[in-house]
């Protein structure tokens, strides 16, 4: 892909070049080295098959020194192999998790976030109504496709993107943790989007979407 800077046609008035506030940036308005990007490191780590998402999070949080969703890392379960999780972070891990059976070397990836770029995406996300109960935040997840669609479409511009198409399917995470049975209702959203605003879109790539990111939700997967 080649990139060019905007130019003036022959005979254009000089004052036209002095009004940058009227110019809307697009992917063609950046040189190749100036295109806004997000640098992330991607890897896969396999734990014993009985490792639930909260257990995996505890291992990864120790490795990265922060909880998921705080901008340092996000993760999501592999749909084909029990105990395997895909991990995205802002830096390669200093060591692999102690209980890992195997782990891939982190791979550096640059994601372009210039306005006008379009991506296909997949997003497992828990959206819902949050309220504070004392010092704890309680989340009442949406349980229907319509509720999730209204939330996602209504939040798209705030997330820095324009939603081109989306297909929503509902499911639930179920697992046992420290003797308690956990159920987290969530959606998987797949579709296509266009980048509108680089900064908020970059933030969502790094911090994730929705709730329960410590359970492996909220990490968006993009493909050109």
Tab-separated table of C-alpha atoms in Angstrom:
chain	number	residue	atom	x	y	z
A	1	UNK	CA	0.000	0.000	0.000
A	2	UNK	CA	1.335	3.444	-0.884
A	3	UNK	CA	0.576	6.622	1.020
A	4	UNK	CA	0.590	10.208	-0.246
A	5	UNK	CA	0.274	13.595	1.337
A	6	UNK	CA	-2.530	15.936	0.265
A	7	UNK	CA	-1.504	18.440	-2.408
A	8	UNK	CA	-2.802	21.646	-3.933
A	9	UNK	CA	-3.943	21.703	-7.541
A	10	UNK	CA	-2.349	24.239	-9.849
A	11	UNK	CA	-4.007	27.582	-9.348
A	12	UNK	CA	-5.245	26.866	-5.819
A	13	UNK	CA	-5.301	29.837	-3.519
A	14	UNK	CA	-2.418	29.917	-0.999
A	15	UNK	CA	-4.807	30.499	1.899
A	16	UNK	CA	-6.364	27.070	1.294
A	17	UNK	CA	-3.181	25.494	2.631
A	18	UNK	CA	-3.487	27.500	5.847
A	19	UNK	CA	-6.778	25.962	6.991
A	20	UNK	CA	-5.874	22.531	8.397
A	21	UNK	CA	-8.885	22.600	10.708
A	22	UNK	CA	-11.121	21.836	7.701
A	23	UNK	CA	-9.080	18.841	6.624
A	24	UNK	CA	-10.331	15.378	7.646
A	25	UNK	CA	-7.514	12.889	8.103
A	26	UNK	CA	-7.752	9.578	6.302
A	27	UNK	CA	-5.320	6.761	5.639
A	28	UNK	CA	-4.154	8.589	2.492
A	29	UNK	CA	-3.178	11.695	4.453
A	30	UNK	CA	-0.267	9.993	6.223
A	31	UNK	CA	3.153	9.063	4.946
A	32	UNK	CA	4.098	5.412	5.398
A	33	UNK	CA	6.059	6.153	8.576
A	34	UNK	CA	3.342	8.331	10.125
A	35	UNK	CA	0.366	5.941	9.963
A	36	UNK	CA	-1.019	5.565	13.518
A	37	UNK	CA	-0.291	2.083	14.848
A	38	UNK	CA	-0.622	-0.028	17.968
A	39	UNK	CA	2.300	-2.294	18.873
A	40	UNK	CA	1.299	-5.500	20.652
A	41	UNK	CA	2.852	-8.867	21.367
A	42	UNK	CA	0.813	-12.004	20.730
A	43	UNK	CA	1.343	-15.494	22.063
A	44	UNK	CA	-0.463	-18.680	23.064
A	45	UNK	CA	-0.006	-20.475	26.370
A	46	UNK	CA	-1.306	-23.904	27.309
A	47	UNK	CA	-2.161	-24.777	30.913
A	48	UNK	CA	-3.433	-28.117	32.243
A	49	UNK	CA	-6.877	-28.873	30.742
A	50	UNK	CA	-8.693	-28.217	34.039
A	51	UNK	CA	-7.406	-24.607	34.210
A	52	UNK	CA	-10.434	-22.307	34.239
A	53	UNK	CA	-10.274	-18.669	33.005
A	54	UNK	CA	-9.864	-17.176	36.491
A	55	UNK	CA	-6.986	-19.546	37.238
A	56	UNK	CA	-5.372	-18.649	33.904
A	57	UNK	CA	-5.810	-14.964	34.729
A	58	UNK	CA	-4.072	-15.370	38.085
A	59	UNK	CA	-1.068	-16.925	36.316
A	60	UNK	CA	-0.957	-14.240	33.618
A	61	UNK	CA	-1.444	-11.378	36.095
A	62	UNK	CA	1.577	-12.628	38.041
A	63	UNK	CA	3.594	-12.820	34.843
A	64	UNK	CA	2.685	-9.302	33.643
A	65	UNK	CA	2.340	-7.664	37.063
A	66	UNK	CA	-1.155	-6.290	36.316
A	67	UNK	CA	-4.728	-7.468	35.921
A	68	UNK	CA	-6.300	-7.948	32.501
A	69	UNK	CA	-8.021	-4.862	31.115
A	70	UNK	CA	-5.660	-2.322	32.674
A	71	UNK	CA	-3.815	-1.798	29.379
A	72	UNK	CA	-1.004	-4.304	29.932
A	73	UNK	CA	-2.568	-7.520	28.642
A	74	UNK	CA	-5.760	-9.239	27.536
A	75	UNK	CA	-6.481	-12.905	26.870
A	76	UNK	CA	-9.105	-15.197	25.429
A	77	UNK	CA	-9.720	-18.945	25.525
A	78	UNK	CA	-8.914	-21.106	22.524
A	79	UNK	CA	-12.137	-22.662	21.242
A	80	UNK	CA	-10.488	-25.934	20.197
A	81	UNK	CA	-8.062	-26.938	22.979
A	82	UNK	CA	-8.950	-27.002	26.694
A	83	UNK	CA	-6.464	-25.034	28.758
A	84	UNK	CA	-5.007	-23.031	25.867
A	85	UNK	CA	-5.331	-19.228	25.867
A	86	UNK	CA	-4.358	-16.557	23.363
A	87	UNK	CA	-2.614	-13.596	24.978
A	88	UNK	CA	-2.051	-10.017	23.763
A	89	UNK	CA	0.224	-7.639	25.671
A	90	UNK	CA	1.998	-4.309	25.276
A	91	UNK	CA	5.370	-5.962	26.002
A	92	UNK	CA	6.681	-9.518	25.710
A	93	UNK	CA	6.396	-11.408	28.964
A	94	UNK	CA	9.590	-11.586	31.036
A	95	UNK	CA	8.928	-15.282	31.715
A	96	UNK	CA	6.224	-17.745	30.833
A	97	UNK	CA	3.621	-18.601	33.509
A	98	UNK	CA	4.814	-21.113	36.081
A	99	UNK	CA	2.001	-23.639	35.472
A	100	UNK	CA	2.205	-23.489	31.686
A	101	UNK	CA	2.647	-26.787	29.870
A	102	UNK	CA	3.816	-24.981	26.739
A	103	UNK	CA	3.986	-21.416	25.431
A	104	UNK	CA	4.840	-19.765	22.135
A	105	UNK	CA	7.476	-17.056	21.929
A	106	UNK	CA	5.640	-13.690	21.886
A	107	UNK	CA	5.305	-12.291	18.358
A	108	UNK	CA	5.479	-8.531	17.746
A	109	UNK	CA	2.549	-7.193	15.707
A	110	UNK	CA	1.768	-3.682	14.448
A	111	UNK	CA	-1.924	-2.848	14.008
A	112	UNK	CA	-2.666	0.202	11.863
A	113	UNK	CA	-5.414	2.461	13.234
A	114	UNK	CA	-5.604	5.270	10.671
A	115	UNK	CA	-9.114	6.647	9.984
A	116	UNK	CA	-10.758	4.915	7.041
A	117	UNK	CA	-9.097	1.535	7.505
A	118	UNK	CA	-11.547	-1.374	7.566
A	119	UNK	CA	-11.201	-4.632	9.474
A	120	UNK	CA	-13.130	-7.815	9.988
A	121	UNK	CA	-13.379	-8.577	13.691
A	122	UNK	CA	-14.379	-11.137	16.293
A	123	UNK	CA	-15.145	-10.086	19.864
A	124	UNK	CA	-16.224	-12.232	22.842
A	125	UNK	CA	-17.705	-9.663	25.218
A	126	UNK	CA	-19.831	-9.365	28.339
A	127	UNK	CA	-21.975	-6.237	28.167
A	128	UNK	CA	-24.489	-5.306	30.819
A	129	UNK	CA	-25.612	-2.976	33.561
A	130	UNK	CA	-23.048	-2.330	36.289
A	131	UNK	CA	-23.750	-1.080	39.802
A	132	UNK	CA	-21.692	-0.722	42.954
A	133	UNK	CA	-22.525	-2.959	45.922
A	134	UNK	CA	-20.332	-1.561	48.695
A	135	UNK	CA	-16.765	-1.811	47.421
A	136	UNK	CA	-17.664	-4.412	44.799
A	137	UNK	CA	-18.988	-3.847	41.288
A	138	UNK	CA	-21.930	-6.055	40.347
A	139	UNK	CA	-22.667	-6.672	36.673
A	140	UNK	CA	-26.033	-7.781	35.327
A	141	UNK	CA	-25.153	-9.112	31.846
A	142	UNK	CA	-27.399	-8.601	28.847
A	143	UNK	CA	-28.990	-11.917	27.916
A	144	UNK	CA	-30.494	-11.164	24.498
A	145	UNK	CA	-29.003	-10.369	21.100
A	146	UNK	CA	-31.105	-7.218	20.798
A	147	UNK	CA	-29.727	-5.743	24.032
A	148	UNK	CA	-26.136	-6.438	22.965
A	149	UNK	CA	-26.701	-5.002	19.468
A	150	UNK	CA	-28.199	-1.793	20.890
A	151	UNK	CA	-25.252	-1.427	23.299
A	152	UNK	CA	-22.575	-2.109	20.688
A	153	UNK	CA	-24.049	0.073	17.950
A	154	UNK	CA	-24.719	2.879	20.409
A	155	UNK	CA	-21.133	2.744	21.736
A	156	UNK	CA	-19.307	2.308	18.412
A	157	UNK	CA	-18.366	5.964	17.887
A	158	UNK	CA	-17.210	6.270	21.503
A	159	UNK	CA	-14.984	3.255	20.824
A	160	UNK	CA	-13.476	5.135	17.847
A	161	UNK	CA	-15.061	3.088	15.079
A	162	UNK	CA	-17.953	2.894	12.635
A	163	UNK	CA	-19.773	-0.419	12.648
A	164	UNK	CA	-20.308	-1.693	9.101
A	165	UNK	CA	-21.949	-5.010	9.926
A	166	UNK	CA	-22.298	-7.262	12.962
A	167	UNK	CA	-23.660	-10.684	13.816
A	168	UNK	CA	-24.335	-11.401	17.491
A	169	UNK	CA	-24.640	-14.824	19.101
A	170	UNK	CA	-25.266	-15.442	22.798
A	171	UNK	CA	-23.517	-18.015	24.983
A	172	UNK	CA	-22.239	-18.466	28.548
A	173	UNK	CA	-19.027	-19.368	30.343
A	174	UNK	CA	-19.570	-22.101	32.932
A	175	UNK	CA	-16.872	-23.396	35.272
A	176	UNK	CA	-16.110	-24.187	38.905
A	177	UNK	CA	-13.749	-21.994	40.902
A	178	UNK	CA	-12.804	-22.602	44.549
A	179	UNK	CA	-15.906	-24.727	45.059
A	180	UNK	CA	-18.305	-22.221	43.476
A	181	UNK	CA	-20.114	-22.673	40.184
A	182	UNK	CA	-19.579	-19.646	37.934
A	183	UNK	CA	-21.756	-18.634	34.996
A	184	UNK	CA	-21.034	-15.541	32.889
A	185	UNK	CA	-23.502	-14.727	30.117
A	186	UNK	CA	-21.820	-13.051	27.168
A	187	UNK	CA	-21.954	-12.534	23.419
A	188	UNK	CA	-19.675	-13.243	20.513
A	189	UNK	CA	-19.846	-10.393	17.966
A	190	UNK	CA	-18.436	-10.882	14.470
A	191	UNK	CA	-18.535	-8.436	11.596
A	192	UNK	CA	-16.723	-5.535	9.968
A	193	UNK	CA	-15.761	-2.075	11.175
A	194	UNK	CA	-14.091	1.117	9.983
A	195	UNK	CA	-11.662	3.107	12.121
A	196	UNK	CA	-12.967	6.615	12.913
A	197	UNK	CA	-10.724	7.958	15.679
A	198	UNK	CA	-7.286	6.388	16.324
A	199	UNK	CA	-6.892	7.241	20.034
A	200	UNK	CA	-10.096	5.711	21.465
A	201	UNK	CA	-9.827	2.747	19.093
A	202	UNK	CA	-6.222	2.154	20.198
A	203	UNK	CA	-7.362	2.287	23.836
A	204	UNK	CA	-10.028	-0.369	23.227
A	205	UNK	CA	-7.526	-2.669	21.515
A	206	UNK	CA	-5.276	-2.441	24.589
A	207	UNK	CA	-7.850	-2.294	27.412
A	208	UNK	CA	-10.629	-4.388	25.925
A	209	UNK	CA	-14.422	-4.088	25.760
A	210	UNK	CA	-17.152	-4.699	28.309
A	211	UNK	CA	-16.895	-6.520	31.638
A	212	UNK	CA	-15.247	-9.660	33.062
A	213	UNK	CA	-11.932	-9.227	31.277
A	214	UNK	CA	-10.365	-11.298	34.063
A	215	UNK	CA	-12.445	-14.192	32.722
A	216	UNK	CA	-10.937	-13.903	29.251
A	217	UNK	CA	-13.560	-11.659	27.628
A	218	UNK	CA	-13.258	-8.323	25.821
A	219	UNK	CA	-10.239	-8.907	23.557
A	220	UNK	CA	-10.980	-7.972	19.930
A	221	UNK	CA	-9.388	-9.969	17.125
A	222	UNK	CA	-8.840	-7.993	13.896
A	223	UNK	CA	-8.091	-9.184	10.362
A	224	UNK	CA	-7.696	-7.151	7.170
